[in-house]
Amino acid sequence: MKLLMHTCCAPCSVYCIDSLRAEGIEPVSYWYNPNIHPYIEYKTRRDTLIEYSNMINFDLIIDENYGLVEFCKNTINNLENRCKDYCYKVRLEQTAKYAKENGYDAFTTTLLVSPYQNHEALQEVAYEMANKYNIEFLYRDFRVGFREGQNKARELGLYMQKYCGCIFSER
């Protein structure tokens, strides 16, 4: 299976990559996160993911888009629902679209590893994008390995962020 995995950060990718590799699936990591702010945070997470990809030898595609203005325009009047209505949607739509246009069989996301994300909303948005772009969404409940992945990330010395990504989640 040719799998494109939306990747929010290196620490969240650790367990996801290990788990998929154990299944015989070699995911291609896809960095597209216009919701991460401020810019120094965006850059640090991106650069840590690049470093990690070099450490463990996985393919990484960087879709560069620091989307502060678009993020603000699309969330300011809907802050309480920004995750589902904007952050999940914009990232998973771009991932599904890219996967379809570039010959992937399926897509998934590292967001599914976090117990802090709205798992049901993530699935809903992902399946919506799968239908829209006529591509399979590979669902895995990676949350069982969250602590394991975080511990391994710490052992590797990876940058460990303190919030989800958007400036409002930092609060």
Tab-separated table of N, CA and C in Angstrom:
chain	number	residue	atom	x	y	z
A	1	MET	N	0.842	-1.183	0.000
A	1	MET	CA	0.000	0.000	0.000
A	1	MET	C	0.883	1.241	0.000
A	2	LYS	N	0.566	2.155	-0.874
A	2	LYS	CA	1.266	3.436	-0.937
A	2	LYS	C	0.462	4.423	-0.081
A	3	LEU	N	1.027	4.779	1.094
A	3	LEU	CA	0.302	5.551	2.101
A	3	LEU	C	0.952	6.911	2.339
A	4	LEU	N	0.139	7.957	2.273
A	4	LEU	CA	0.576	9.306	2.619
A	4	LEU	C	0.047	9.604	4.017
A	5	MET	N	0.959	9.977	4.924
A	5	MET	CA	0.584	10.219	6.316
A	5	MET	C	0.784	11.685	6.670
A	6	HIS	N	-0.336	12.399	6.804
A	6	HIS	CA	-0.237	13.771	7.294
A	6	HIS	C	0.478	13.728	8.637
A	7	THR	N	1.472	14.579	8.808
A	7	THR	CA	2.292	14.549	10.019
A	7	THR	C	2.315	15.923	10.661
A	8	CYS	N	1.835	15.979	11.898
A	8	CYS	CA	1.771	17.258	12.612
A	8	CYS	C	3.092	17.619	13.279
A	9	CYS	N	3.874	16.601	13.656
A	9	CYS	CA	5.148	16.858	14.327
A	9	CYS	C	5.910	15.535	14.458
A	10	ALA	N	7.188	15.642	14.747
A	10	ALA	CA	8.015	14.435	14.892
A	10	ALA	C	7.576	13.560	16.073
A	11	PRO	N	7.377	14.120	17.276
A	11	PRO	CA	7.003	13.248	18.395
A	11	PRO	C	5.732	12.429	18.141
A	12	CYS	N	4.743	13.040	17.510
A	12	CYS	CA	3.508	12.295	17.226
A	12	CYS	C	3.706	11.259	16.124
A	13	SER	N	4.713	11.433	15.304
A	13	SER	CA	4.938	10.470	14.216
A	13	SER	C	5.651	9.203	14.691
A	14	VAL	N	6.336	9.263	15.807
A	14	VAL	CA	7.173	8.147	16.263
A	14	VAL	C	6.385	6.846	16.337
A	15	TYR	N	5.345	6.816	17.150
A	15	TYR	CA	4.572	5.581	17.294
A	15	TYR	C	3.849	5.222	15.996
A	16	CYS	N	3.318	6.218	15.305
A	16	CYS	CA	2.582	5.950	14.063
A	16	CYS	C	3.474	5.242	13.042
A	17	ILE	N	4.673	5.743	12.844
A	17	ILE	CA	5.596	5.134	11.881
A	17	ILE	C	5.991	3.736	12.343
A	18	ASP	N	6.354	3.600	13.609
A	18	ASP	CA	6.737	2.282	14.131
A	18	ASP	C	5.610	1.271	13.953
A	19	SER	N	4.391	1.690	14.282
A	19	SER	CA	3.232	0.812	14.200
A	19	SER	C	2.932	0.406	12.756
A	20	LEU	N	2.956	1.362	11.854
A	20	LEU	CA	2.691	1.054	10.442
A	20	LEU	C	3.790	0.176	9.858
A	21	ARG	N	5.028	0.464	10.199
A	21	ARG	CA	6.128	-0.379	9.717
A	21	ARG	C	5.978	-1.817	10.226
A	22	ALA	N	5.508	-1.978	11.443
A	22	ALA	CA	5.279	-3.321	11.987
A	22	ALA	C	4.209	-4.076	11.192
A	23	GLU	N	3.323	-3.346	10.537
A	23	GLU	CA	2.298	-3.938	9.676
A	23	GLU	C	2.805	-4.161	8.250
A	24	GLY	N	4.034	-3.734	7.979
A	24	GLY	CA	4.573	-3.858	6.627
A	24	GLY	C	4.214	-2.690	5.723
A	25	ILE	N	3.767	-1.590	6.322
A	25	ILE	CA	3.418	-0.384	5.563
A	25	ILE	C	4.497	0.665	5.794
A	26	GLU	N	5.050	1.181	4.728
A	26	GLU	CA	6.057	2.243	4.836
A	26	GLU	C	5.394	3.565	4.440
A	27	PRO	N	4.962	4.346	5.434
A	27	PRO	CA	4.273	5.598	5.103
A	27	PRO	C	5.240	6.659	4.587
A	28	VAL	N	4.721	7.537	3.757
A	28	VAL	CA	5.444	8.737	3.351
A	28	VAL	C	4.856	9.864	4.186
A	29	SER	N	5.707	10.545	4.903
A	29	SER	CA	5.269	11.608	5.794
A	29	SER	C	5.013	12.882	4.993
A	30	TYR	N	3.915	13.565	5.328
A	30	TYR	CA	3.501	14.772	4.610
A	30	TYR	C	3.295	15.908	5.590
A	31	TRP	N	4.180	16.897	5.525
A	31	TRP	CA	4.104	18.064	6.408
A	31	TRP	C	3.265	19.137	5.724
A	32	TYR	N	2.101	19.391	6.267
A	32	TYR	CA	1.241	20.493	5.826
A	32	TYR	C	0.477	20.955	7.057
A	33	ASN	N	0.910	22.063	7.641
A	33	ASN	CA	0.360	22.523	8.921
A	33	ASN	C	0.278	24.049	8.993
A	34	PRO	N	-0.602	24.646	8.194
A	34	PRO	CA	-0.703	26.112	8.206
A	34	PRO	C	-1.370	26.659	9.463
A	35	ASN	N	-1.708	25.793	10.384
A	35	ASN	CA	-2.354	26.204	11.630
A	35	ASN	C	-1.366	26.372	12.782
A	36	ILE	N	-0.104	26.093	12.568
A	36	ILE	CA	0.875	26.162	13.666
A	36	ILE	C	1.471	27.566	13.730
A	37	HIS	N	1.392	28.161	14.922
A	37	HIS	CA	1.867	29.530	15.128
A	37	HIS	C	2.475	29.664	16.521
A	38	PRO	N	3.344	30.608	16.743
A	38	PRO	CA	3.914	31.557	15.802
A	38	PRO	C	4.934	30.893	14.873
A	39	TYR	N	5.554	31.703	14.018
A	39	TYR	CA	6.435	31.157	12.990
A	39	TYR	C	7.594	30.350	13.576
A	40	ILE	N	8.167	30.790	14.682
A	40	ILE	CA	9.294	30.056	15.273
A	40	ILE	C	8.852	28.650	15.686
A	41	GLU	N	7.615	28.509	16.142
A	41	GLU	CA	7.079	27.190	16.505
A	41	GLU	C	6.897	26.334	15.250
A	42	TYR	N	6.340	26.932	14.216
A	42	TYR	CA	6.151	26.248	12.938
A	42	TYR	C	7.490	25.720	12.413
A	43	LYS	N	8.469	26.601	12.393
A	43	LYS	CA	9.794	26.253	11.881
A	43	LYS	C	10.468	25.181	12.746
A	44	THR	N	10.356	25.284	14.056
A	44	THR	CA	10.984	24.311	14.952
A	44	THR	C	10.377	22.921	14.759
A	45	ARG	N	9.060	22.859	14.659
A	45	ARG	CA	8.411	21.555	14.444
A	45	ARG	C	8.780	20.969	13.084
A	46	ARG	N	8.764	21.801	12.065
A	46	ARG	CA	9.142	21.334	10.717
A	46	ARG	C	10.574	20.834	10.708
A	47	ASP	N	11.473	21.607	11.260
A	47	ASP	CA	12.888	21.236	11.249
A	47	ASP	C	13.164	19.985	12.087
A	48	THR	N	12.427	19.813	13.185
A	48	THR	CA	12.567	18.603	14.001
A	48	THR	C	12.093	17.386	13.216
A	49	LEU	N	11.023	17.550	12.446
A	49	LEU	CA	10.532	16.440	11.623
A	49	LEU	C	11.559	16.076	10.547
A	50	ILE	N	12.178	17.061	9.955
A	50	ILE	CA	13.233	16.808	8.962
A	50	ILE	C	14.385	16.046	9.616
A	51	GLU	N	14.778	16.488	10.791
A	51	GLU	CA	15.854	15.820	11.542
A	51	GLU	C	15.484	14.364	11.833
A	52	TYR	N	14.252	14.141	12.279
A	52	TYR	CA	13.809	12.791	12.599
A	52	TYR	C	13.755	11.920	11.344
A	53	SER	N	13.318	12.484	10.232
A	53	SER	CA	13.267	11.704	8.984
A	53	SER	C	14.665	11.239	8.588
A	54	ASN	N	15.650	12.056	8.837
A	54	ASN	CA	17.031	11.666	8.550
A	54	ASN	C	17.531	10.607	9.533
A	55	MET	N	17.084	10.683	10.788
A	55	MET	CA	17.505	9.724	11.818
A	55	MET	C	17.044	8.307	11.499
A	56	ILE	N	15.776	8.185	11.109
A	56	ILE	CA	15.217	6.838	10.943
A	56	ILE	C	14.908	6.495	9.482
A	57	ASN	N	15.308	7.366	8.581
A	57	ASN	CA	15.221	7.090	7.149
A	57	ASN	C	13.791	6.835	6.665
A	58	PHE	N	12.979	7.883	6.705
A	58	PHE	CA	11.659	7.794	6.070
A	58	PHE	C	11.505	8.969	5.117
A	59	ASP	N	10.680	8.746	4.095
A	59	ASP	CA	10.441	9.784	3.099
A	59	ASP	C	9.538	10.863	3.682
A	60	LEU	N	9.892	12.103	3.383
A	60	LEU	CA	9.180	13.253	3.914
A	60	LEU	C	8.939	14.259	2.797
A	61	ILE	N	7.703	14.684	2.672
A	61	ILE	CA	7.332	15.738	1.734
A	61	ILE	C	6.960	16.959	2.561
A	62	ILE	N	7.578	18.085	2.245
A	62	ILE	CA	7.277	19.336	2.930
A	62	ILE	C	6.428	20.189	1.997
A	63	ASP	N	5.214	20.473	2.421
A	63	ASP	CA	4.324	21.373	1.694
A	63	ASP	C	4.297	22.658	2.511
A	64	GLU	N	5.155	23.563	2.145
A	64	GLU	CA	5.410	24.771	2.929
A	64	GLU	C	4.241	25.744	2.820
A	65	ASN	N	3.628	26.036	3.968
A	65	ASN	CA	2.547	27.010	3.995
A	65	ASN	C	2.362	27.487	5.425
A	66	TYR	N	2.978	28.593	5.741
A	66	TYR	CA	2.757	29.198	7.048
A	66	TYR	C	1.527	30.081	6.913
A	67	GLY	N	0.398	29.577	7.294
A	67	GLY	CA	-0.880	30.201	6.957
A	67	GLY	C	-1.522	31.036	8.032
A	68	LEU	N	-0.796	31.921	8.631
A	68	LEU	CA	-1.344	32.717	9.734
A	68	LEU	C	-2.552	33.545	9.311
A	69	VAL	N	-2.466	34.255	8.205
A	69	VAL	CA	-3.558	35.133	7.779
A	69	VAL	C	-4.810	34.320	7.472
A	70	GLU	N	-4.669	33.254	6.693
A	70	GLU	CA	-5.822	32.404	6.369
A	70	GLU	C	-6.408	31.764	7.624
A	71	PHE	N	-5.534	31.323	8.511
A	71	PHE	CA	-5.996	30.742	9.767
A	71	PHE	C	-6.856	31.741	10.529
A	72	CYS	N	-6.361	32.944	10.691
A	72	CYS	CA	-7.102	33.973	11.437
A	72	CYS	C	-8.434	34.286	10.772
A	73	LYS	N	-8.429	34.454	9.457
A	73	LYS	CA	-9.672	34.738	8.719
A	73	LYS	C	-10.711	33.644	8.924
A	74	ASN	N	-10.261	32.403	8.968
A	74	ASN	CA	-11.172	31.264	9.017
A	74	ASN	C	-11.555	30.802	10.413
A	75	THR	N	-10.946	31.335	11.433
A	75	THR	CA	-11.257	30.851	12.787
A	75	THR	C	-11.746	31.926	13.749
A	76	ILE	N	-11.498	33.160	13.468
A	76	ILE	CA	-11.764	34.215	14.447
A	76	ILE	C	-13.223	34.264	14.896
A	77	ASN	N	-14.144	33.921	14.024
A	77	ASN	CA	-15.559	33.953	14.395
A	77	ASN	C	-16.090	32.593	14.850
A	78	ASN	N	-15.195	31.631	14.989
A	78	ASN	CA	-15.622	30.282	15.358
A	78	ASN	C	-14.524	29.597	16.181
A	79	LEU	N	-14.036	30.276	17.181
A	79	LEU	CA	-12.895	29.771	17.946
A	79	LEU	C	-13.166	28.446	18.637
A	80	GLU	N	-14.361	28.250	19.130
A	80	GLU	CA	-14.669	27.015	19.865
A	80	GLU	C	-14.686	25.776	18.970
A	81	ASN	N	-14.945	25.953	17.681
A	81	ASN	CA	-15.019	24.823	16.746
A	81	ASN	C	-13.898	24.842	15.718
A	82	ARG	N	-12.856	25.599	15.999
A	82	ARG	CA	-11.779	25.776	15.018
A	82	ARG	C	-11.075	24.478	14.647
A	83	CYS	N	-10.949	23.551	15.593
A	83	CYS	CA	-10.231	22.307	15.300
A	83	CYS	C	-10.930	21.545	14.175
A	84	LYS	N	-12.199	21.249	14.382
A	84	LYS	CA	-12.938	20.460	13.387
A	84	LYS	C	-13.220	21.264	12.124
A	85	ASP	N	-13.684	22.491	12.299
A	85	ASP	CA	-14.143	23.266	11.155
A	85	ASP	C	-13.019	23.862	10.316
A	86	TYR	N	-11.838	24.007	10.897
A	86	TYR	CA	-10.740	24.551	10.095
A	86	TYR	C	-9.477	23.695	10.174
A	87	CYS	N	-8.902	23.541	11.342
A	87	CYS	CA	-7.583	22.901	11.453
A	87	CYS	C	-7.570	21.468	10.910
A	88	TYR	N	-8.523	20.651	11.318
A	88	TYR	CA	-8.575	19.284	10.798
A	88	TYR	C	-8.896	19.308	9.304
A	89	LYS	N	-9.896	20.102	8.969
A	89	LYS	CA	-10.391	20.114	7.591
A	89	LYS	C	-9.330	20.571	6.596
A	90	VAL	N	-8.666	21.672	6.863
A	90	VAL	CA	-7.702	22.195	5.893
A	90	VAL	C	-6.517	21.243	5.710
A	91	ARG	N	-6.074	20.637	6.794
A	91	ARG	CA	-4.918	19.739	6.700
A	91	ARG	C	-5.283	18.403	6.060
A	92	LEU	N	-6.402	17.833	6.455
A	92	LEU	CA	-6.779	16.533	5.892
A	92	LEU	C	-7.258	16.658	4.448
A	93	GLU	N	-7.874	17.780	4.126
A	93	GLU	CA	-8.274	17.973	2.723
A	93	GLU	C	-7.041	18.079	1.830
A	94	GLN	N	-6.071	18.860	2.245
A	94	GLN	CA	-4.852	18.997	1.434
A	94	GLN	C	-4.124	17.659	1.324
A	95	THR	N	-4.120	16.886	2.399
A	95	THR	CA	-3.463	15.575	2.378
A	95	THR	C	-4.179	14.619	1.432
A	96	ALA	N	-5.492	14.551	1.522
A	96	ALA	CA	-6.274	13.667	0.641
A	96	ALA	C	-6.094	14.087	-0.816
A	97	LYS	N	-6.145	15.368	-1.070
A	97	LYS	CA	-5.983	15.894	-2.432
A	97	LYS	C	-4.599	15.550	-2.984
A	98	TYR	N	-3.578	15.807	-2.191
A	98	TYR	CA	-2.208	15.511	-2.621
A	98	TYR	C	-2.042	14.008	-2.876
A	99	ALA	N	-2.580	13.211	-1.974
A	99	ALA	CA	-2.470	11.752	-2.116
A	99	ALA	C	-3.125	11.295	-3.418
A	100	LYS	N	-4.313	11.783	-3.677
A	100	LYS	CA	-5.034	11.389	-4.891
A	100	LYS	C	-4.280	11.823	-6.144
A	101	GLU	N	-3.804	13.060	-6.154
A	101	GLU	CA	-3.120	13.612	-7.326
A	101	GLU	C	-1.758	12.970	-7.575
A	102	ASN	N	-1.192	12.325	-6.553
A	102	ASN	CA	0.155	11.784	-6.680
A	102	ASN	C	0.228	10.265	-6.577
A	103	GLY	N	-0.883	9.604	-6.812
A	103	GLY	CA	-0.885	8.157	-6.955
A	103	GLY	C	-0.801	7.333	-5.686
A	104	TYR	N	-1.183	7.904	-4.573
A	104	TYR	CA	-1.208	7.139	-3.324
A	104	TYR	C	-2.496	6.321	-3.268
A	105	ASP	N	-2.456	5.220	-2.527
A	105	ASP	CA	-3.634	4.377	-2.352
A	105	ASP	C	-4.521	4.872	-1.215
A	106	ALA	N	-3.902	5.529	-0.235
A	106	ALA	CA	-4.625	5.927	0.963
A	106	ALA	C	-3.870	7.041	1.689
A	107	PHE	N	-4.558	7.629	2.661
A	107	PHE	CA	-3.925	8.626	3.526
A	107	PHE	C	-4.354	8.364	4.966
A	108	THR	N	-3.565	8.885	5.879
A	108	THR	CA	-3.879	8.834	7.303
A	108	THR	C	-3.254	10.064	7.952
A	109	THR	N	-3.304	10.132	9.272
A	109	THR	CA	-2.741	11.285	9.969
A	109	THR	C	-2.191	10.897	11.341
A	110	THR	N	-1.124	11.545	11.721
A	110	THR	CA	-0.553	11.349	13.055
A	110	THR	C	-1.415	11.980	14.137
A	111	LEU	N	-2.355	12.828	13.756
A	111	LEU	CA	-3.253	13.423	14.749
A	111	LEU	C	-4.015	12.351	15.523
A	112	LEU	N	-4.151	11.174	14.918
A	112	LEU	CA	-4.871	10.072	15.556
A	112	LEU	C	-4.119	9.459	16.737
A	113	VAL	N	-2.894	9.890	17.000
A	113	VAL	CA	-2.136	9.356	18.131
A	113	VAL	C	-2.427	10.120	19.427
A	114	SER	N	-2.918	11.321	19.304
A	114	SER	CA	-3.048	12.177	20.478
A	114	SER	C	-4.360	11.984	21.232
A	115	PRO	N	-4.267	11.728	22.528
A	115	PRO	CA	-5.482	11.646	23.340
A	115	PRO	C	-6.098	13.030	23.564
A	116	TYR	N	-5.410	14.080	23.150
A	116	TYR	CA	-5.894	15.448	23.327
A	116	TYR	C	-6.704	15.947	22.135
A	117	GLN	N	-6.695	15.202	21.045
A	117	GLN	CA	-7.467	15.583	19.860
A	117	GLN	C	-8.871	14.985	19.942
A	118	ASN	N	-9.797	15.579	19.212
A	118	ASN	CA	-11.159	15.072	19.120
A	118	ASN	C	-11.175	13.959	18.075
A	119	HIS	N	-11.019	12.743	18.554
A	119	HIS	CA	-10.840	11.574	17.692
A	119	HIS	C	-12.038	11.369	16.752
A	120	GLU	N	-13.234	11.530	17.266
A	120	GLU	CA	-14.438	11.326	16.456
A	120	GLU	C	-14.524	12.382	15.355
A	121	ALA	N	-14.221	13.633	15.686
A	121	ALA	CA	-14.248	14.701	14.682
A	121	ALA	C	-13.175	14.466	13.618
A	122	LEU	N	-12.008	14.005	14.037
A	122	LEU	CA	-10.950	13.679	13.077
A	122	LEU	C	-11.411	12.625	12.083
A	123	GLN	N	-12.011	11.575	12.586
A	123	GLN	CA	-12.508	10.517	11.703
A	123	GLN	C	-13.571	11.054	10.753
A	124	GLU	N	-14.487	11.838	11.285
A	124	GLU	CA	-15.563	12.390	10.458
A	124	GLU	C	-14.992	13.212	9.305
A	125	VAL	N	-14.067	14.108	9.620
A	125	VAL	CA	-13.468	14.953	8.589
A	125	VAL	C	-12.644	14.113	7.603
A	126	ALA	N	-11.896	13.161	8.107
A	126	ALA	CA	-11.060	12.323	7.238
A	126	ALA	C	-11.913	11.514	6.262
A	127	TYR	N	-12.986	10.920	6.751
A	127	TYR	CA	-13.853	10.147	5.857
A	127	TYR	C	-14.555	11.054	4.847
A	128	GLU	N	-14.896	12.265	5.273
A	128	GLU	CA	-15.486	13.245	4.352
A	128	GLU	C	-14.507	13.555	3.215
A	129	MET	N	-13.238	13.741	3.557
A	129	MET	CA	-12.228	14.050	2.535
A	129	MET	C	-11.931	12.825	1.659
A	130	ALA	N	-11.971	11.659	2.265
A	130	ALA	CA	-11.775	10.428	1.496
A	130	ALA	C	-12.861	10.307	0.422
A	131	ASN	N	-14.094	10.585	0.807
A	131	ASN	CA	-15.198	10.531	-0.153
A	131	ASN	C	-15.071	11.620	-1.206
A	132	LYS	N	-14.709	12.811	-0.782
A	132	LYS	CA	-14.590	13.945	-1.709
A	132	LYS	C	-13.543	13.678	-2.783
A	133	TYR	N	-12.425	13.076	-2.393
A	133	TYR	CA	-11.314	12.860	-3.331
A	133	TYR	C	-11.220	11.418	-3.828
A	134	ASN	N	-12.175	10.600	-3.425
A	134	ASN	CA	-12.227	9.210	-3.882
A	134	ASN	C	-10.905	8.477	-3.617
A	135	ILE	N	-10.509	8.518	-2.364
A	135	ILE	CA	-9.288	7.840	-1.926
A	135	ILE	C	-9.551	7.237	-0.551
A	136	GLU	N	-8.896	6.155	-0.245
A	136	GLU	CA	-9.099	5.478	1.032
A	136	GLU	C	-8.475	6.267	2.180
A	137	PHE	N	-9.200	6.322	3.287
A	137	PHE	CA	-8.642	6.833	4.538
A	137	PHE	C	-8.290	5.619	5.381
A	138	LEU	N	-7.019	5.489	5.721
A	138	LEU	CA	-6.573	4.372	6.548
A	138	LEU	C	-6.703	4.782	8.016
A	139	TYR	N	-7.698	4.231	8.671
A	139	TYR	CA	-7.932	4.557	10.075
A	139	TYR	C	-7.145	3.617	10.981
A	140	ARG	N	-6.464	4.208	11.941
A	140	ARG	CA	-5.837	3.476	13.025
A	140	ARG	C	-6.009	4.294	14.297
A	141	ASP	N	-6.353	3.635	15.385
A	141	ASP	CA	-6.414	4.315	16.671
A	141	ASP	C	-5.024	4.198	17.290
A	142	PHE	N	-4.186	5.153	16.964
A	142	PHE	CA	-2.801	5.146	17.426
A	142	PHE	C	-2.661	5.563	18.891
A	143	ARG	N	-3.759	5.996	19.521
A	143	ARG	CA	-3.668	6.509	20.900
A	143	ARG	C	-3.074	5.508	21.876
A	144	VAL	N	-3.222	4.211	21.598
A	144	VAL	CA	-2.671	3.191	22.506
A	144	VAL	C	-1.157	3.335	22.654
A	145	GLY	N	-0.505	3.927	21.662
A	145	GLY	CA	0.948	4.073	21.711
A	145	GLY	C	1.434	5.482	21.965
A	146	PHE	N	0.539	6.362	22.398
A	146	PHE	CA	0.913	7.757	22.604
A	146	PHE	C	2.085	7.914	23.571
A	147	ARG	N	1.968	7.357	24.761
A	147	ARG	CA	3.031	7.504	25.778
A	147	ARG	C	4.337	6.848	25.317
A	148	GLU	N	4.215	5.688	24.714
A	148	GLU	CA	5.404	4.997	24.183
A	148	GLU	C	6.128	5.882	23.165
A	149	GLY	N	5.379	6.459	22.251
A	149	GLY	CA	5.972	7.332	21.234
A	149	GLY	C	6.591	8.578	21.831
A	150	GLN	N	5.899	9.170	22.815
A	150	GLN	CA	6.426	10.368	23.467
A	150	GLN	C	7.718	10.058	24.229
A	151	ASN	N	7.737	8.921	24.907
A	151	ASN	CA	8.949	8.528	25.640
A	151	ASN	C	10.120	8.307	24.685
A	152	LYS	N	9.864	7.642	23.578
A	152	LYS	CA	10.926	7.412	22.590
A	152	LYS	C	11.408	8.734	21.997
A	153	ALA	N	10.484	9.651	21.747
A	153	ALA	CA	10.854	10.967	21.213
A	153	ALA	C	11.764	11.707	22.193
A	154	ARG	N	11.447	11.627	23.478
A	154	ARG	CA	12.296	12.265	24.497
A	154	ARG	C	13.693	11.637	24.516
A	155	GLU	N	13.724	10.302	24.458
A	155	GLU	CA	15.007	9.592	24.442
A	155	GLU	C	15.864	10.013	23.250
A	156	LEU	N	15.228	10.286	22.129
A	156	LEU	CA	15.944	10.703	20.916
A	156	LEU	C	16.320	12.181	20.948
A	157	GLY	N	15.817	12.905	21.937
A	157	GLY	CA	16.128	14.328	22.065
A	157	GLY	C	15.330	15.206	21.110
A	158	LEU	N	14.171	14.729	20.654
A	158	LEU	CA	13.357	15.523	19.741
A	158	LEU	C	12.682	16.671	20.490
A	159	TYR	N	12.484	17.762	19.798
A	159	TYR	CA	11.763	18.895	20.365
A	159	TYR	C	10.340	18.457	20.706
A	160	MET	N	9.934	18.722	21.943
A	160	MET	CA	8.604	18.342	22.424
A	160	MET	C	7.799	19.615	22.683
A	161	GLN	N	6.856	19.895	21.817
A	161	GLN	CA	6.047	21.097	21.960
A	161	GLN	C	5.111	21.000	23.150
A	162	LYS	N	4.608	22.144	23.575
A	162	LYS	CA	3.773	22.207	24.774
A	162	LYS	C	2.290	22.443	24.452
A	163	TYR	N	1.956	22.580	23.165
A	163	TYR	CA	0.567	22.815	22.778
A	163	TYR	C	0.329	22.292	21.367
A	164	CYS	N	-0.945	22.173	21.021
A	164	CYS	CA	-1.356	21.544	19.771
A	164	CYS	C	-0.746	22.229	18.551
A	165	GLY	N	-0.847	23.532	18.476
A	165	GLY	CA	-0.279	24.194	17.308
A	165	GLY	C	-0.749	25.605	17.099
A	166	CYS	N	-2.048	25.827	17.157
A	166	CYS	CA	-2.516	27.181	16.894
A	166	CYS	C	-2.306	28.052	18.122
A	167	ILE	N	-2.274	29.319	17.873
A	167	ILE	CA	-1.988	30.277	18.925
A	167	ILE	C	-3.036	30.213	20.041
A	168	PHE	N	-4.264	29.820	19.702
A	168	PHE	CA	-5.305	29.728	20.712
A	168	PHE	C	-5.130	28.494	21.602
A	169	SER	N	-4.570	27.437	21.054
A	169	SER	CA	-4.331	26.239	21.873
A	169	SER	C	-3.171	26.440	22.833
A	170	GLU	N	-2.294	27.395	22.525
A	170	GLU	CA	-1.196	27.695	23.447
A	170	GLU	C	-1.766	28.243	24.765
A	171	ARG	N	-2.831	28.966	24.654
A	171	ARG	CA	-3.502	29.548	25.821
A	171	ARG	C	-3.984	28.435	26.727
